[in-house]
CSV table of N, CA and C in Angstrom, one decimal:
chain,number,residue,atom,x,y,z
A,1,UNK,N,-37.3,-10.4,16.5
A,1,UNK,CA,-37.4,-9.6,15.2
A,1,UNK,C,-36.9,-8.3,15.3
A,2,UNK,N,-37.0,-7.7,16.8
A,2,UNK,CA,-36.5,-6.3,16.7
A,2,UNK,C,-34.9,-6.3,16.1
A,3,UNK,N,-34.0,-7.0,16.6
A,3,UNK,CA,-32.8,-7.2,16.0
A,3,UNK,C,-32.5,-7.3,14.5
A,4,UNK,N,-33.2,-7.7,13.7
A,4,UNK,CA,-33.5,-7.5,12.6
A,4,UNK,C,-33.7,-6.5,11.7
A,5,UNK,N,-34.7,-5.8,12.6
A,5,UNK,CA,-35.3,-4.4,12.1
A,5,UNK,C,-34.0,-3.4,12.1
A,6,UNK,N,-33.5,-3.4,13.7
A,6,UNK,CA,-32.3,-2.7,13.8
A,6,UNK,C,-31.0,-2.9,12.8
A,7,UNK,N,-30.7,-4.0,12.8
A,7,UNK,CA,-29.5,-4.4,11.7
A,7,UNK,C,-30.2,-4.2,10.2
A,8,UNK,N,-31.2,-4.3,9.8
A,8,UNK,CA,-31.7,-3.7,8.4
A,8,UNK,C,-31.4,-1.9,8.7
A,9,UNK,N,-32.0,-1.3,9.4
A,9,UNK,CA,-31.8,-0.2,9.7
A,9,UNK,C,-30.2,0.6,9.6
A,10,UNK,N,-29.6,-0.3,10.3
A,10,UNK,CA,-28.0,0.4,10.5
A,10,UNK,C,-27.5,0.3,8.9
A,11,UNK,N,-27.6,-1.0,8.2
A,11,UNK,CA,-27.3,-1.4,6.8
A,11,UNK,C,-28.0,0.0,5.9
A,12,UNK,N,-29.3,0.3,6.3
A,12,UNK,CA,-29.7,1.4,5.3
A,12,UNK,C,-28.9,2.6,5.4
A,13,UNK,N,-28.9,2.8,6.6
A,13,UNK,CA,-28.2,4.2,7.0
A,13,UNK,C,-26.9,4.2,6.8
A,14,UNK,N,-25.9,3.2,6.9
A,14,UNK,CA,-24.6,3.1,6.0
A,14,UNK,C,-24.8,3.3,4.6
A,15,UNK,N,-25.6,2.6,3.9
A,15,UNK,CA,-25.7,3.1,2.5
A,15,UNK,C,-25.8,4.3,2.1
A,16,UNK,N,-26.9,5.2,2.8
A,16,UNK,CA,-27.1,6.6,2.4
A,16,UNK,C,-25.8,7.2,2.8
A,17,UNK,N,-24.9,6.9,3.4
A,17,UNK,CA,-23.5,7.7,4.0
A,17,UNK,C,-22.7,7.4,3.0
A,18,UNK,N,-22.8,6.5,2.4
A,18,UNK,CA,-21.6,6.3,1.0
A,18,UNK,C,-21.9,7.0,0.0
A,19,UNK,N,-21.2,8.0,-0.4
A,19,UNK,CA,-21.2,9.0,-1.6
A,19,UNK,C,-20.3,8.4,-3.0
A,20,UNK,N,-20.6,9.0,-3.8
A,20,UNK,CA,-19.7,8.7,-4.8
A,20,UNK,C,-18.4,8.6,-4.6
A,21,UNK,N,-17.9,9.5,-4.1
A,21,UNK,CA,-16.6,9.8,-4.0
A,21,UNK,C,-15.9,8.7,-2.7
A,22,UNK,N,-16.7,8.4,-1.8
A,22,UNK,CA,-16.3,7.3,-0.9
A,22,UNK,C,-16.6,5.7,-1.4
A,23,UNK,N,-17.5,5.6,-2.4
A,23,UNK,CA,-17.4,4.3,-3.0
A,23,UNK,C,-16.2,4.4,-4.2
A,24,UNK,N,-15.6,5.5,-4.8
A,24,UNK,CA,-14.4,5.5,-5.4
A,24,UNK,C,-13.1,5.0,-4.8
A,25,UNK,N,-13.4,5.8,-3.3
A,25,UNK,CA,-12.3,5.2,-2.6
A,25,UNK,C,-12.3,3.8,-1.9
A,26,UNK,N,-13.4,3.4,-1.9
A,26,UNK,CA,-13.2,1.8,-1.5
A,26,UNK,C,-13.1,1.2,-2.9
A,27,UNK,N,-13.3,1.4,-3.7
A,27,UNK,CA,-12.9,0.7,-5.2
A,27,UNK,C,-11.3,0.8,-5.2
A,28,UNK,N,-10.6,2.1,-4.9
A,28,UNK,CA,-9.4,2.2,-5.2
A,28,UNK,C,-8.6,1.4,-4.0
A,29,UNK,N,-9.1,1.3,-2.7
A,29,UNK,CA,-8.5,0.5,-1.8
A,29,UNK,C,-8.4,-1.0,-2.1
A,30,UNK,N,-9.6,-1.6,-2.7
A,30,UNK,CA,-9.8,-2.6,-3.2
A,30,UNK,C,-8.5,-3.2,-4.2
A,31,UNK,N,-8.4,-1.9,-5.1
A,31,UNK,CA,-7.6,-2.2,-6.3
A,31,UNK,C,-6.0,-2.1,-6.0
A,32,UNK,N,-5.8,-1.3,-4.8
A,32,UNK,CA,-4.5,-1.0,-4.3
A,32,UNK,C,-4.3,-2.6,-3.7
A,33,UNK,N,-5.1,-3.3,-2.8
A,33,UNK,CA,-4.9,-4.5,-2.0
A,33,UNK,C,-4.6,-5.5,-3.1
A,34,UNK,N,-5.5,-5.7,-4.1
A,34,UNK,CA,-5.1,-6.4,-5.4
A,34,UNK,C,-3.8,-6.5,-6.2
A,35,UNK,N,-3.3,-5.3,-5.9
A,35,UNK,CA,-2.0,-5.0,-6.7
A,35,UNK,C,-0.9,-5.4,-5.8
A,36,UNK,N,-1.0,-5.2,-4.5
A,36,UNK,CA,-0.2,-5.2,-3.6
A,36,UNK,C,-0.1,-7.2,-3.5
A,37,UNK,N,-0.9,-7.3,-3.4
A,37,UNK,CA,-0.9,-9.3,-3.3
A,37,UNK,C,0.2,-9.8,-4.5
A,38,UNK,N,-0.3,-9.1,-5.5
A,38,UNK,CA,0.5,-9.5,-7.0
A,38,UNK,C,2.0,-9.4,-7.0
A,39,UNK,N,2.5,-8.2,-6.0
A,39,UNK,CA,3.9,-8.0,-5.9
A,39,UNK,C,4.8,-9.2,-5.4
A,40,UNK,N,5.7,-9.0,-6.0
A,40,UNK,CA,6.9,-10.2,-5.1
A,40,UNK,C,7.3,-9.7,-3.6
A,41,UNK,N,7.6,-10.7,-2.9
A,41,UNK,CA,7.6,-10.3,-1.3
A,41,UNK,C,8.7,-9.3,-1.1
A,42,UNK,N,9.7,-9.1,-1.9
A,42,UNK,CA,10.7,-7.9,-1.4
A,42,UNK,C,10.0,-6.6,-1.7
A,43,UNK,N,9.1,-6.5,-2.8
A,43,UNK,CA,8.5,-5.1,-2.9
A,43,UNK,C,7.6,-5.2,-2.0
A,44,UNK,N,6.9,-5.9,-1.5
A,44,UNK,CA,5.7,-5.9,-0.5
A,44,UNK,C,6.6,-5.5,0.9
A,45,UNK,N,7.7,-5.9,1.1
A,45,UNK,CA,8.2,-5.5,2.2
A,45,UNK,C,8.8,-4.3,2.0
A,46,UNK,N,9.3,-4.0,1.1
A,46,UNK,CA,10.0,-2.2,1.0
A,46,UNK,C,8.4,-1.4,1.3
A,47,UNK,N,7.2,-1.8,0.6
A,47,UNK,CA,6.3,-1.2,1.0
A,47,UNK,C,5.6,-0.7,2.1
A,48,UNK,N,5.9,-2.0,2.9
A,48,UNK,CA,5.6,-1.9,4.4
A,48,UNK,C,6.1,-1.2,5.2
A,49,UNK,N,7.6,-1.2,4.8
A,49,UNK,CA,8.3,-0.7,5.9
A,49,UNK,C,8.1,1.1,5.3
A,50,UNK,N,8.1,1.3,3.9
A,50,UNK,CA,7.5,2.9,3.6
A,50,UNK,C,6.5,3.7,4.3
A,51,UNK,N,5.5,2.6,4.6
A,51,UNK,CA,4.2,2.8,5.2
A,51,UNK,C,4.5,3.2,6.6
A,52,UNK,N,5.3,2.5,7.3
A,52,UNK,CA,5.7,2.6,8.5
A,52,UNK,C,6.8,3.8,9.0
A,53,UNK,N,7.8,3.5,8.2
A,53,UNK,CA,8.7,4.9,8.3
A,53,UNK,C,9.0,5.7,7.5
A,54,UNK,N,8.3,5.9,6.2
A,54,UNK,CA,7.9,7.0,5.5
A,54,UNK,C,9.1,7.1,4.5
A,55,UNK,N,10.4,6.3,4.6
A,55,UNK,CA,11.5,6.7,3.6
A,55,UNK,C,12.1,5.8,3.8
A,56,UNK,N,13.2,5.0,3.0
A,56,UNK,CA,14.2,4.1,2.9
A,56,UNK,C,15.5,4.4,2.0
A,57,UNK,N,16.4,4.2,2.9
A,57,UNK,CA,17.7,4.2,1.8
A,57,UNK,C,18.1,2.7,1.1
A,58,UNK,N,19.1,2.9,0.1
A,58,UNK,CA,19.6,2.0,-0.6
A,58,UNK,C,19.9,0.7,0.6
A,59,UNK,N,20.8,1.4,1.4
A,59,UNK,CA,21.4,0.4,2.5
A,59,UNK,C,20.3,0.0,3.4
A,60,UNK,N,19.6,0.5,3.9
A,60,UNK,CA,18.3,0.3,4.7
A,60,UNK,C,17.7,-0.9,4.0
A,61,UNK,N,17.2,-0.7,2.7
A,61,UNK,CA,16.8,-1.7,2.0
A,61,UNK,C,17.3,-2.8,1.8
A,62,UNK,N,18.8,-2.9,1.8
A,62,UNK,CA,19.8,-3.9,1.7
A,62,UNK,C,19.6,-5.0,2.6
A,63,UNK,N,19.6,-4.0,3.9
A,63,UNK,CA,19.7,-4.9,5.3
A,63,UNK,C,18.6,-5.8,5.5
A,64,UNK,N,17.2,-4.9,5.3
A,64,UNK,CA,15.9,-5.1,5.2
A,64,UNK,C,15.5,-6.5,4.2
A,65,UNK,N,16.0,-6.7,3.4
A,65,UNK,CA,15.7,-7.6,2.5
A,65,UNK,C,16.8,-8.7,2.6
A,66,UNK,N,17.9,-8.6,3.1
A,66,UNK,CA,19.0,-9.7,3.2
A,66,UNK,C,19.5,-9.9,1.7
A,67,UNK,N,19.6,-8.9,1.2
A,67,UNK,CA,20.1,-9.2,-0.4
A,67,UNK,C,21.9,-8.2,-0.6
A,68,UNK,N,22.2,-8.6,-1.8
A,68,UNK,CA,23.4,-7.6,-2.1
A,68,UNK,C,22.6,-6.6,-2.5
A,69,UNK,N,23.8,-5.8,-2.8
A,69,UNK,CA,23.7,-4.1,-3.1
A,69,UNK,C,23.0,-4.1,-4.5
A,70,UNK,N,23.4,-4.8,-5.2
A,70,UNK,CA,22.8,-4.8,-6.7
A,70,UNK,C,21.5,-5.2,-6.9
A,71,UNK,N,21.3,-6.1,-6.1
A,71,UNK,CA,19.9,-6.8,-6.4
A,71,UNK,C,18.8,-5.8,-5.6
A,72,UNK,N,19.2,-5.3,-4.6
A,72,UNK,CA,18.3,-4.5,-4.0
A,72,UNK,C,18.1,-2.9,-4.9
A,73,UNK,N,19.2,-2.7,-5.7
A,73,UNK,CA,19.1,-1.4,-6.5
A,73,UNK,C,18.2,-2.0,-7.6
A,74,UNK,N,18.5,-2.8,-8.3
A,74,UNK,CA,17.5,-3.3,-9.1
A,74,UNK,C,15.9,-3.5,-8.7
A,75,UNK,N,15.7,-3.4,-7.7
A,75,UNK,CA,14.4,-3.7,-7.0
A,75,UNK,C,14.1,-2.7,-6.7
A,76,UNK,N,14.6,-1.5,-6.5
A,76,UNK,CA,14.3,-0.1,-6.2
A,76,UNK,C,14.1,0.4,-7.3
A,77,UNK,N,14.9,0.2,-8.3
A,77,UNK,CA,14.8,1.0,-9.5
A,77,UNK,C,13.6,0.4,-10.4
A,78,UNK,N,13.0,-0.7,-10.4
A,78,UNK,CA,11.9,-1.2,-10.8
A,78,UNK,C,10.8,-0.5,-10.2
A,79,UNK,N,10.8,-0.8,-8.9
A,79,UNK,CA,9.5,-0.1,-8.3
A,79,UNK,C,9.3,1.4,-8.4
A,80,UNK,N,10.3,2.1,-8.9
A,80,UNK,CA,10.7,3.5,-9.2
A,80,UNK,C,9.8,3.7,-10.5
A,81,UNK,N,10.3,2.8,-11.4
A,81,UNK,CA,9.7,2.7,-12.8
A,81,UNK,C,8.2,2.7,-12.8
A,82,UNK,N,7.7,1.5,-12.0
A,82,UNK,CA,6.5,1.5,-11.7
A,82,UNK,C,5.5,2.4,-10.9
A,83,UNK,N,6.4,3.4,-10.8
A,83,UNK,CA,5.6,4.4,-10.0
A,83,UNK,C,5.1,4.0,-8.7
A,84,UNK,N,5.8,3.0,-7.8
A,84,UNK,CA,5.2,2.6,-6.6
A,84,UNK,C,5.8,3.3,-5.5
A,85,UNK,N,7.3,3.9,-6.0
A,85,UNK,CA,8.1,4.4,-4.9
A,85,UNK,C,8.6,5.9,-5.8
A,86,UNK,N,9.0,6.9,-5.2
A,86,UNK,CA,9.9,7.8,-5.8
A,86,UNK,C,11.2,8.1,-5.4
A,87,UNK,N,12.3,8.5,-6.1
A,87,UNK,CA,13.5,8.4,-5.8
A,87,UNK,C,13.9,9.9,-5.5
A,88,UNK,N,14.5,9.9,-4.2
A,88,UNK,CA,14.6,11.4,-3.9
A,88,UNK,C,16.2,11.6,-3.6
A,89,UNK,N,16.8,12.8,-3.9
A,89,UNK,CA,18.3,13.1,-3.5
A,89,UNK,C,19.0,12.5,-4.5
A,90,UNK,N,20.6,12.8,-4.2
A,90,UNK,CA,21.2,12.1,-5.2
A,90,UNK,C,22.4,11.6,-4.6
A,91,UNK,N,23.1,10.7,-4.9
A,91,UNK,CA,24.3,10.0,-4.1
A,91,UNK,C,23.9,9.3,-3.2
A,92,UNK,N,25.0,9.5,-2.3
A,92,UNK,CA,24.7,8.8,-0.8
A,92,UNK,C,23.6,9.4,0.0
A,93,UNK,N,23.1,10.5,-0.4
A,93,UNK,CA,21.7,10.9,0.2
A,93,UNK,C,20.5,10.4,-0.3
A,94,UNK,N,20.5,9.6,-1.3
A,94,UNK,CA,19.2,9.1,-2.3
A,94,UNK,C,18.8,8.4,-1.1
A,95,UNK,N,17.1,8.5,-1.0
A,95,UNK,CA,16.3,7.7,-0.3
A,95,UNK,C,15.0,7.4,-1.2
A,96,UNK,N,14.1,6.8,-0.9
A,96,UNK,CA,12.9,6.5,-1.4
A,96,UNK,C,11.8,6.6,-0.9
A,97,UNK,N,10.7,7.1,-1.2
A,97,UNK,CA,9.4,7.3,-0.5
A,97,UNK,C,8.3,6.8,-1.3
A,98,UNK,N,7.3,6.8,-0.9
A,98,UNK,CA,5.8,6.1,-1.5
A,98,UNK,C,5.6,7.1,-2.7
A,99,UNK,N,5.2,6.3,-4.0
A,99,UNK,CA,5.0,7.0,-5.1
A,99,UNK,C,3.5,7.6,-5.1
């Protein structure tokens, strides 16, 4: 019986700690997770790489995805258009970061 009371107290304590901004954060995390699951495997792979490394070049993405340059460029351009990533730099110095 004590276990249930302690457990109930813990839940109520946690509920009181959740502020409107933390509720929004939780909802945003759930939305991001759902959006991530809808993406193609290649886009998921790039996003995971960016989370770990912070940036990726087209050459790195080509090697990572094991695709040709043209297809990799199409994927990166599409992701930039969807505001998933940002294109930084120009020419050979171009790299992508999280949007």
